[in-house]
mmCIF file of C-alpha atoms in Angstrom:
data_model
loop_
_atom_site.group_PDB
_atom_site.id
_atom_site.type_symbol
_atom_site.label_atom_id
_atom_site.label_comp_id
_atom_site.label_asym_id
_atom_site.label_seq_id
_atom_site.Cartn_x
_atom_site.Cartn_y
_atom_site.Cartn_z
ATOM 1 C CA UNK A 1260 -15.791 3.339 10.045
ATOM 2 C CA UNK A 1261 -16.006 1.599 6.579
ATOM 3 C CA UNK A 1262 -19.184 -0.113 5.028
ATOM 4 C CA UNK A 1263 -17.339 -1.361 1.923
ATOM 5 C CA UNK A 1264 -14.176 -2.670 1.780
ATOM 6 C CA UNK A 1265 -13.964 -0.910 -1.683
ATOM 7 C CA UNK A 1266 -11.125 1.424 -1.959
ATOM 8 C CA UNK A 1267 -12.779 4.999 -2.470
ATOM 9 C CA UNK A 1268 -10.357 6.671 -5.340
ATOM 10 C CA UNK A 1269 -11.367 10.118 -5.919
ATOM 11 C CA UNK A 1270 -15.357 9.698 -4.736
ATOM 12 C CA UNK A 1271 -17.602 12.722 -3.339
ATOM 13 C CA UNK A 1272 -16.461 13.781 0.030
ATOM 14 C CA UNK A 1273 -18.305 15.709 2.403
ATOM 15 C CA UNK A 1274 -16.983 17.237 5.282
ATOM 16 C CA UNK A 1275 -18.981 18.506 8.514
ATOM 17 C CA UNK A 1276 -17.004 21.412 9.705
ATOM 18 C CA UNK A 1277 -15.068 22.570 7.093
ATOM 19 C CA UNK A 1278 -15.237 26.224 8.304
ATOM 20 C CA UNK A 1279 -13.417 25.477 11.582
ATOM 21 C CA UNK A 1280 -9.601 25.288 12.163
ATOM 22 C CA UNK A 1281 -8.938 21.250 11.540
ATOM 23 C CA UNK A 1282 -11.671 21.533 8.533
ATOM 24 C CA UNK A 1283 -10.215 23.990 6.583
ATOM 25 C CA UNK A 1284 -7.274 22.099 6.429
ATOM 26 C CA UNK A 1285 -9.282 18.992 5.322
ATOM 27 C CA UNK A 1286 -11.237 20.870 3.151
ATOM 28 C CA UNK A 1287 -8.239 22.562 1.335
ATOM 29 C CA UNK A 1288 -6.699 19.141 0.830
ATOM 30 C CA UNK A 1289 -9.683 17.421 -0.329
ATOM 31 C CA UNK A 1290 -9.768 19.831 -3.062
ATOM 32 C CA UNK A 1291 -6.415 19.662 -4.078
ATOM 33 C CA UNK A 1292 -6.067 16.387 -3.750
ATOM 34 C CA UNK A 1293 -9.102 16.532 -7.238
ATOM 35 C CA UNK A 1294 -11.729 15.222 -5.227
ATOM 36 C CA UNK A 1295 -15.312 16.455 -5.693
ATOM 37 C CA UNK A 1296 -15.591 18.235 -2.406
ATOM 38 C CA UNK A 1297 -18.826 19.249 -0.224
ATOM 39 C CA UNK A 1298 -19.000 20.934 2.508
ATOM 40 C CA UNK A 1299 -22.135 21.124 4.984
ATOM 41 C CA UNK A 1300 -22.868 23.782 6.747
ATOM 42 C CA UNK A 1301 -26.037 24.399 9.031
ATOM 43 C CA UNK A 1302 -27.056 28.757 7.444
ATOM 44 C CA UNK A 1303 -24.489 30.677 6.081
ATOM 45 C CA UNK A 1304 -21.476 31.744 8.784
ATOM 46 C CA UNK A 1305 -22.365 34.553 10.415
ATOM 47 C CA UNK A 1306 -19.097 34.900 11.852
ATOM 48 C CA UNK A 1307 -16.885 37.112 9.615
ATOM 49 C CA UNK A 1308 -13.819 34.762 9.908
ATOM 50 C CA UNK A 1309 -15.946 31.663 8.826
ATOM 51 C CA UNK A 1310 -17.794 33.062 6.099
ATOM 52 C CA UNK A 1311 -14.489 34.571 4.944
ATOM 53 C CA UNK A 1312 -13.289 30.241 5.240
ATOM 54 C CA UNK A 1313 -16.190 29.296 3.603
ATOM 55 C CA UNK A 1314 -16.044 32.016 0.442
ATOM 56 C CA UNK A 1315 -12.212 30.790 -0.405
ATOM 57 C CA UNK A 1316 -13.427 27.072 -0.271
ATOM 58 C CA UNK A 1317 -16.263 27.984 -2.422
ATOM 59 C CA UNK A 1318 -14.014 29.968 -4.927
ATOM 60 C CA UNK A 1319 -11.727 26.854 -4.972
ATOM 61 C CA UNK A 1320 -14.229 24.526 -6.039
ATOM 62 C CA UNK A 1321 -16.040 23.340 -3.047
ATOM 63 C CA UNK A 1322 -19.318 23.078 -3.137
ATOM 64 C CA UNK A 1323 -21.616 23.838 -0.039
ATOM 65 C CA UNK A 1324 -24.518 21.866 1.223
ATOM 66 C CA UNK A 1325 -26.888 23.153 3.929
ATOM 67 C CA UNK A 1326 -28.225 20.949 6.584
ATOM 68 C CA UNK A 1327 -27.479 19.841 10.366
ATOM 69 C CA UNK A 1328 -25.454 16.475 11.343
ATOM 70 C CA UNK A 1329 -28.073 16.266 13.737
ATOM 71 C CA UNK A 1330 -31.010 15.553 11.706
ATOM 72 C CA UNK A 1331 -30.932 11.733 10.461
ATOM 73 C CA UNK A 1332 -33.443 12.040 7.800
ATOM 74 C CA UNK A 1333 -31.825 14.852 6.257
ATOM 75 C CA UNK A 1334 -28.677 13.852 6.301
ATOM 76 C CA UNK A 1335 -29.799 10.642 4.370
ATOM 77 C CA UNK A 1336 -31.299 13.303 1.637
ATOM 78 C CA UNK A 1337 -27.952 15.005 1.490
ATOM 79 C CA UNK A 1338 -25.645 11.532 1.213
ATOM 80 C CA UNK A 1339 -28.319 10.016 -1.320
ATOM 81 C CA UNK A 1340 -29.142 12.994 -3.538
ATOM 82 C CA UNK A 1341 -25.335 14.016 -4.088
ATOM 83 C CA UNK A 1342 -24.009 9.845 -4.161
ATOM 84 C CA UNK A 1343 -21.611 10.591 -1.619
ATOM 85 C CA UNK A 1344 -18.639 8.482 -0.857
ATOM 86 C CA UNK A 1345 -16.913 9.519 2.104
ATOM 87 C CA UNK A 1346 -17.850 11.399 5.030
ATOM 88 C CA UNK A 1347 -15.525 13.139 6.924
ATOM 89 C CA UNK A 1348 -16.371 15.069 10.047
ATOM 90 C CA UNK A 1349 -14.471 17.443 11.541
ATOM 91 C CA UNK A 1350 -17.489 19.612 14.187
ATOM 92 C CA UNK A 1351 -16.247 20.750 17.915
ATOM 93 C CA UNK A 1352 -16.913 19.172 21.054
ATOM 94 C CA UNK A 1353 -19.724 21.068 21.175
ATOM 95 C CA UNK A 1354 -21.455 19.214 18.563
ATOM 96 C CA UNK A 1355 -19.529 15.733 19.364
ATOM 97 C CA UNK A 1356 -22.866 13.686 19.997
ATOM 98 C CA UNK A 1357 -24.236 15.715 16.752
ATOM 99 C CA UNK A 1358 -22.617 12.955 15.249
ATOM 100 C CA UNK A 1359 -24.891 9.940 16.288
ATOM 101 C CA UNK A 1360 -27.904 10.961 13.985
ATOM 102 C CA UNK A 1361 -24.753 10.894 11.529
ATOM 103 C CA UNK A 1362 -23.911 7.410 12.140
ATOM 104 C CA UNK A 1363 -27.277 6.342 11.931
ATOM 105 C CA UNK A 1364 -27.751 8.247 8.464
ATOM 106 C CA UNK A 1365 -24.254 6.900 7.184
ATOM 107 C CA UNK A 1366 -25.353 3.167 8.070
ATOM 108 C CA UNK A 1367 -28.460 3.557 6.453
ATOM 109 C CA UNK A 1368 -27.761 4.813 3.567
ATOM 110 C CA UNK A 1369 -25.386 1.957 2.785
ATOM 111 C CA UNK A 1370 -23.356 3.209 -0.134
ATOM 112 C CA UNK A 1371 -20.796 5.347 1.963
ATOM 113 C CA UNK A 1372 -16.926 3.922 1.857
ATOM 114 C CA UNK A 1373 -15.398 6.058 4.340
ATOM 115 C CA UNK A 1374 -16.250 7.678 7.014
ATOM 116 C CA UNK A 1375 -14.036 9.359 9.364
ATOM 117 C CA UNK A 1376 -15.962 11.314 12.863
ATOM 118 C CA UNK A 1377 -14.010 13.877 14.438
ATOM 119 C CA UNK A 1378 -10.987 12.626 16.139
ATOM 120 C CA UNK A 1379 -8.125 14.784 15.348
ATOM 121 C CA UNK A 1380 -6.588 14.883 18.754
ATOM 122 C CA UNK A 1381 -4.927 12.284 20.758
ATOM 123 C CA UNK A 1382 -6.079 8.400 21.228
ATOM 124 C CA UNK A 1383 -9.460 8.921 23.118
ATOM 125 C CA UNK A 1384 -9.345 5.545 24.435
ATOM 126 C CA UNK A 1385 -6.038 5.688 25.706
ATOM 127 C CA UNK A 1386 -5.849 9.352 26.771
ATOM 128 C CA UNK A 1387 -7.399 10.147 30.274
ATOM 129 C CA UNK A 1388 -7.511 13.627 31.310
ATOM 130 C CA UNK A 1389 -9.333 15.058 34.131
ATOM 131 C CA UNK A 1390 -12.580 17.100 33.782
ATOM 132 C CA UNK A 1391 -14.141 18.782 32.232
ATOM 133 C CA UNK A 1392 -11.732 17.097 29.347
ATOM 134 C CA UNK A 1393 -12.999 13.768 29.956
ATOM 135 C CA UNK A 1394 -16.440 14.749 29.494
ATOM 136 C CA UNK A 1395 -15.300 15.330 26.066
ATOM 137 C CA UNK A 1396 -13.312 12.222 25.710
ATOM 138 C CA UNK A 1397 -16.333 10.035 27.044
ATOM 139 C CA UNK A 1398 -18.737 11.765 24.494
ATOM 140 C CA UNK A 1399 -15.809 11.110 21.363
ATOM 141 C CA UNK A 1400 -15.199 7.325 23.062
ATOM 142 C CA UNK A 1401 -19.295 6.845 22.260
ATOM 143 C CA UNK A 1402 -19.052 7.959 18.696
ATOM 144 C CA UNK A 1403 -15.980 5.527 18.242
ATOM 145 C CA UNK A 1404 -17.739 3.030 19.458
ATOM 146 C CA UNK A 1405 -20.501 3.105 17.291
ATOM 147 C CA UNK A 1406 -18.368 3.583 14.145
ATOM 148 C CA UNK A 1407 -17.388 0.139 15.108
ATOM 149 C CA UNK A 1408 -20.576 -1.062 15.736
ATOM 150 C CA UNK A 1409 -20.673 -1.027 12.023
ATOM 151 C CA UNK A 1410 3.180 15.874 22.718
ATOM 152 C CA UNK A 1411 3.466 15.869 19.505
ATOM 153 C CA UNK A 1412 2.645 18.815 17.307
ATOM 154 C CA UNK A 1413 1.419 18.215 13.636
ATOM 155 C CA UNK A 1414 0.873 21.035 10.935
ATOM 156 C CA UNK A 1415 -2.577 21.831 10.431
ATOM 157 C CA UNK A 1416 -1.636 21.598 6.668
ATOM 158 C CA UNK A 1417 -0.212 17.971 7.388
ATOM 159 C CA UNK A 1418 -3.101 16.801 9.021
ATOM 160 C CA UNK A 1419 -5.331 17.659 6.351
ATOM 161 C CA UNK A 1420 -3.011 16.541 3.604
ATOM 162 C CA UNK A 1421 -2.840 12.829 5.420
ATOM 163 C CA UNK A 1422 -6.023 12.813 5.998
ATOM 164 C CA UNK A 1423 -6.790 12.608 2.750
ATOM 165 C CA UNK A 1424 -4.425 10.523 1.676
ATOM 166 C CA UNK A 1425 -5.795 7.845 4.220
ATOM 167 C CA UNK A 1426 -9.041 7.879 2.876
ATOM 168 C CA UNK A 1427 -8.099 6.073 -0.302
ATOM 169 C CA UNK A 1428 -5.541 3.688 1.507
ATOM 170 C CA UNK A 1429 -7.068 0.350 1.948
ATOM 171 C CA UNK A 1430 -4.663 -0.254 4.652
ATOM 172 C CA UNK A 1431 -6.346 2.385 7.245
ATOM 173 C CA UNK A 1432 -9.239 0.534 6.817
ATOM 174 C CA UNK A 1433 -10.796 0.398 10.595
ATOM 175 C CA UNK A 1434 -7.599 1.623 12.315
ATOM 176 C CA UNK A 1435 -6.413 4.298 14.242
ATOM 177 C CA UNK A 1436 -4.080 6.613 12.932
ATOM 178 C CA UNK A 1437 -1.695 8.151 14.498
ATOM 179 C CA UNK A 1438 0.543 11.618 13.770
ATOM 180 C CA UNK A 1439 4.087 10.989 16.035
ATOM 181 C CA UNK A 1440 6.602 12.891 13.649
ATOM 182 C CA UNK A 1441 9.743 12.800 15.230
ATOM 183 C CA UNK A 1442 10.999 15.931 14.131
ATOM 184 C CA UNK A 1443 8.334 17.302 15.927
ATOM 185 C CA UNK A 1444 9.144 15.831 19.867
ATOM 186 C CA UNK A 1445 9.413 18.523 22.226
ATOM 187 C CA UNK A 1446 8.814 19.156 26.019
ATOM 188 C CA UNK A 1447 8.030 22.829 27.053
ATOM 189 C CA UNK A 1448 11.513 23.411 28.254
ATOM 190 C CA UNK A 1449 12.488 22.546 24.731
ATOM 191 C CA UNK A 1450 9.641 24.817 22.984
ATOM 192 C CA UNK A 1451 10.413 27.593 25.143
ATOM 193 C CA UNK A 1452 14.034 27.511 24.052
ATOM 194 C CA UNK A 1453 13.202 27.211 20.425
ATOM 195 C CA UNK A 1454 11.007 30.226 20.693
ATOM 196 C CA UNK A 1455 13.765 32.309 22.121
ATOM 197 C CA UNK A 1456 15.887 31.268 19.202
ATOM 198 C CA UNK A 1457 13.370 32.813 16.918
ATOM 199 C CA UNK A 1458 12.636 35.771 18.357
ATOM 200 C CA UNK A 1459 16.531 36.356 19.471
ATOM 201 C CA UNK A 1460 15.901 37.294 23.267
ATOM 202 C CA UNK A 1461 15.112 35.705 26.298
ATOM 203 C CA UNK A 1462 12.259 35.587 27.773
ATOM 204 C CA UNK A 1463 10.915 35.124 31.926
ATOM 205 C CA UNK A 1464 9.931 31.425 32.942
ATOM 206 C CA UNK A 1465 7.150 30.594 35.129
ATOM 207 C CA UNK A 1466 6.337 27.293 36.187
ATOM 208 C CA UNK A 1467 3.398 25.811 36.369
ATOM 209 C CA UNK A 1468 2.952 22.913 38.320
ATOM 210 C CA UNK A 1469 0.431 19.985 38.551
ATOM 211 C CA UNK A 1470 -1.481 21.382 41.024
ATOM 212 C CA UNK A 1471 -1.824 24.656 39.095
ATOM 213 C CA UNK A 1472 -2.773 22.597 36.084
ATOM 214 C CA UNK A 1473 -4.932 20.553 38.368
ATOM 215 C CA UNK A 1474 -6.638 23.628 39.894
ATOM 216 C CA UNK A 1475 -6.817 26.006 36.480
ATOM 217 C CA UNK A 1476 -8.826 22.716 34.872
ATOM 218 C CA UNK A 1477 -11.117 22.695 38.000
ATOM 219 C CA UNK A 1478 -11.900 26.024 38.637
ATOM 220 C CA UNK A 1479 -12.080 28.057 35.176
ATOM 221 C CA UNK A 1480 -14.666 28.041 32.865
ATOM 222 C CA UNK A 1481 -14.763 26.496 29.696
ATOM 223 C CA UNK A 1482 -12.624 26.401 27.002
ATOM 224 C CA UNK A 1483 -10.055 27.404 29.872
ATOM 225 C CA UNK A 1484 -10.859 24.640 31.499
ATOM 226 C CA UNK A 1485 -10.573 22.229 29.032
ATOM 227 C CA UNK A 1486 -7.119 23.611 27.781
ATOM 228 C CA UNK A 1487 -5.719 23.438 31.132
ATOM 229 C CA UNK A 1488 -7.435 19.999 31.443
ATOM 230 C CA UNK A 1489 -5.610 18.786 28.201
ATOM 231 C CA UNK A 1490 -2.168 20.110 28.868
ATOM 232 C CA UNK A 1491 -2.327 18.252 32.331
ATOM 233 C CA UNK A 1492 -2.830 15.283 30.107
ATOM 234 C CA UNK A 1493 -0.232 15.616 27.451
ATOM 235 C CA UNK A 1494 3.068 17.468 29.455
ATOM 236 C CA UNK A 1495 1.907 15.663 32.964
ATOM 237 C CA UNK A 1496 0.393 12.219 32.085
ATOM 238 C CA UNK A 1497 1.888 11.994 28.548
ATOM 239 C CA UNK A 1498 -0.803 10.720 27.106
ATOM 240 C CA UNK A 1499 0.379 11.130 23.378
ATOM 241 C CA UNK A 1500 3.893 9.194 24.188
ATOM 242 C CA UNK A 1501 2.980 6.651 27.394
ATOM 243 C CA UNK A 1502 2.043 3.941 24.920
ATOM 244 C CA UNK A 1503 3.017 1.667 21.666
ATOM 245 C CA UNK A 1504 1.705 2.146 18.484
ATOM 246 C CA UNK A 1505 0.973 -1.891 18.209
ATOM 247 C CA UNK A 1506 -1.278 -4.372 17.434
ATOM 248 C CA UNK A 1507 -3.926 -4.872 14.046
ATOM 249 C CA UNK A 1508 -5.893 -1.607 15.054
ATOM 250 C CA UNK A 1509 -3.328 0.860 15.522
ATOM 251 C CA UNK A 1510 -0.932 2.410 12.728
ATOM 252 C CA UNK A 1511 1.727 4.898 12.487
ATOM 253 C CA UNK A 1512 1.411 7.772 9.741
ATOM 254 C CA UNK A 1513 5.144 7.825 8.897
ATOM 255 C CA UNK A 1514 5.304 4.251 8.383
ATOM 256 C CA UNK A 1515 2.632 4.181 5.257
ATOM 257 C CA UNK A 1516 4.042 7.258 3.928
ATOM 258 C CA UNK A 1517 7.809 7.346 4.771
ATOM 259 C CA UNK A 1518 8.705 9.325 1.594
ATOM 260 C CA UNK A 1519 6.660 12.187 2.705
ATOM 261 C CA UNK A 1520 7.592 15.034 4.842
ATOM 262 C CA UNK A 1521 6.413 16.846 7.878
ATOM 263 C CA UNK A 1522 6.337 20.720 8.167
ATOM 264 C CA UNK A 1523 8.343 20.985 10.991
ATOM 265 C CA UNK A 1524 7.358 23.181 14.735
ATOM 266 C CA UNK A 1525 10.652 25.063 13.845
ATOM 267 C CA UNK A 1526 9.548 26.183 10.644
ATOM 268 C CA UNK A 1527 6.031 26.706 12.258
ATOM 269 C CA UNK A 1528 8.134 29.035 14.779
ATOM 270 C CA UNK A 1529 9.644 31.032 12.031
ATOM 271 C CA UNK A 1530 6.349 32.031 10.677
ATOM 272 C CA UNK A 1531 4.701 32.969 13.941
ATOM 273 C CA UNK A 1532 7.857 35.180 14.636
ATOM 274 C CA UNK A 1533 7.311 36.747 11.109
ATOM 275 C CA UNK A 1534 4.023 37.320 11.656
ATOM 276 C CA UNK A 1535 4.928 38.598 15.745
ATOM 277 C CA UNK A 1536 7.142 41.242 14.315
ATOM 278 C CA UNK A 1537 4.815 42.396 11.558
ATOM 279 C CA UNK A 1538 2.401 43.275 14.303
ATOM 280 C CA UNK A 1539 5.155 44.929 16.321
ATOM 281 C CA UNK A 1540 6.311 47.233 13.218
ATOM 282 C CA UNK A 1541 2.586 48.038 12.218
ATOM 283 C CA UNK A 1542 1.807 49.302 15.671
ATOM 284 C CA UNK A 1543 2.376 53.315 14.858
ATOM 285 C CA UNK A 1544 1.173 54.304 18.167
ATOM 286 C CA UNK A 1545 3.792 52.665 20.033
ATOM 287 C CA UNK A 1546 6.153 55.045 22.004
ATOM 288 C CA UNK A 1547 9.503 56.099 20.429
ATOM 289 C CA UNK A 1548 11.345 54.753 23.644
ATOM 290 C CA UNK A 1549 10.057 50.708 23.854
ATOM 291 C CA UNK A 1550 9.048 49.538 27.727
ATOM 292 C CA UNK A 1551 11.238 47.079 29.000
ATOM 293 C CA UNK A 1552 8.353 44.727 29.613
ATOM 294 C CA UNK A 1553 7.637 41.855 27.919
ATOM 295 C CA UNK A 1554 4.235 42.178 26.436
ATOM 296 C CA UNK A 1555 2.210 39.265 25.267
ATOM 297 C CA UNK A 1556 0.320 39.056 21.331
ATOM 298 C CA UNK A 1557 -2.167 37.157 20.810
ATOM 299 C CA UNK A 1558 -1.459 35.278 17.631
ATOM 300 C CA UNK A 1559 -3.641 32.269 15.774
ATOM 301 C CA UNK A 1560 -1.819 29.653 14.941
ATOM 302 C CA UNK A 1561 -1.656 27.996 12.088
ATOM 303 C CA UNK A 1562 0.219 24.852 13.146
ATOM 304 C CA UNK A 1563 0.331 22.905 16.497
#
């Protein structure tokens, strides 16, 4: 969404969000990028990992601003009273219609260059997964459509730094941008086999079919649902690759920026296997003879 065709170089940016997984990423390259950087958040986190998010933003120069996206009238307080430029909002689905009282206090405020609602994820329009995914998409495909009223696999890092690099690009103005590095094409036969590599064993396959996709989206609760209901979409319907990146509206990341580079899903492997064995060598209670089962760790990643 633009109101002025002004290029914004190095205005105020607030960003809704900033404590979550895509919005630290933002954040982080808002404020390396030398951009006065806000970030709203509704209290302080009370969850340890997001007030731990918030604290390093805040020790890096970011400066935090309390408030909802959901009130209109305060949100026109915030974007007056700090003469922000560009709004960028990264919230969860949960909080995906959260962003219409945004709109409204973006458009009437009047003086905002830039503003970007929370889309990093595939082509709403053109993606169409089953439910409860498309109750998602449907809620992100009303937010798009006000703005303009008025499998691939990215680093987190990546996303953020492009993002902000699109903000002052008078070329992105009104379009869709999309990530397709093709370093980064894999199916899950592929993945699987790159994993291995890393880790230097093999490991059991199980396959799971559309119907188990089908059924796992239908019958678990959310966010299970919603993953399943996503991954049907991408590895079944191919909803990132099934269609050209043409026409005025649509643009490819690679092609305004061809002399950058992507962090690539093998060197994202690398560092999850790093940090797999780490966990495996700290674990002192662990038997001197290993089982012969494969165990599963759960791991947060960093870049996917």
């Amino acid at each position: 969404m633009t109101i002025s065709s002004t290029p914004a170089m190095k205005g105020r940016v607030l960003i809704a969000g900033a404590t979550g997984l895509i919005g630290q990423f933002v954040a982080e390259a808002s404020l390396d990028s030398g951009r006065p950087t806000y970030v709203l958040v509704r209290s302080c986190p009370t969850c340890p990992t997001k007030a731990k998010v918030l604290q390093s933003l805040q020790d890096k120069g970011a400066i935090v601003l309390h408030g909802s996206i959901s009130e209109k009238k305060k949100m026109e307080e915030i974007l007056r009273e700090n003469e922000i430029d560009i709004v960028i909002s990264a919230v969860g689905g949960e909080k995906i219609l959260d962003q219409i009282a945004l709109v409204e206090a973006v458009k009437a405020v009047g003086t905002i260059k830039r503003f970007l609602p929370s889309e990093f994820g595939h082509d709403v329009d053109r993606a169409d997964p089953v439910e409860p995914g498309l109750l998602m998409y449907k809620e992100k495909r009303l937010i798009r459509r006000l703005t303009e009223e008025s499998a691939y696999f990215v680093a987190g890092t990546d996303i953020g730094k492009f993002t902000m690099k699109t903000v002052d690009d008078v070329r992105t103005l009104n379009k869709s941008v999309h990530f397709r590095p093709s370093c980064n094409f894999y199916n899950m036969n592929e993945l699987a086999s790159l994993w291995e590599m890393k880790i230097g064993r093999t490991l059991p396959r199980v396959t799971v079919t559309e119907n188990d996709l089908l059924a796992a989206a239908a019958e678990n609760p959310i966010p299970q649902s919603i993953v399943a209901s996503f991954t049907h979409d991408i590895f079944i319907r191919g909803c990132q690759t099934n269609f050209a990146i043409d026409g005025a509206d649509h643009i490819e990341v690679s092609s305004l920026y061809p002399e950058e580079v992507f962090r690539t899903l093998e060197e994202c492997f690398t560092d999850f296997a790093l940090r797999l064995n780490g966990m495996v060598i700290g674990n002192t209670t662990e038997a001197a003879n290993p089982s012969p089962v494969v165990e599963a760790f759960a791991i947060t990643a960093s870049c996917a």
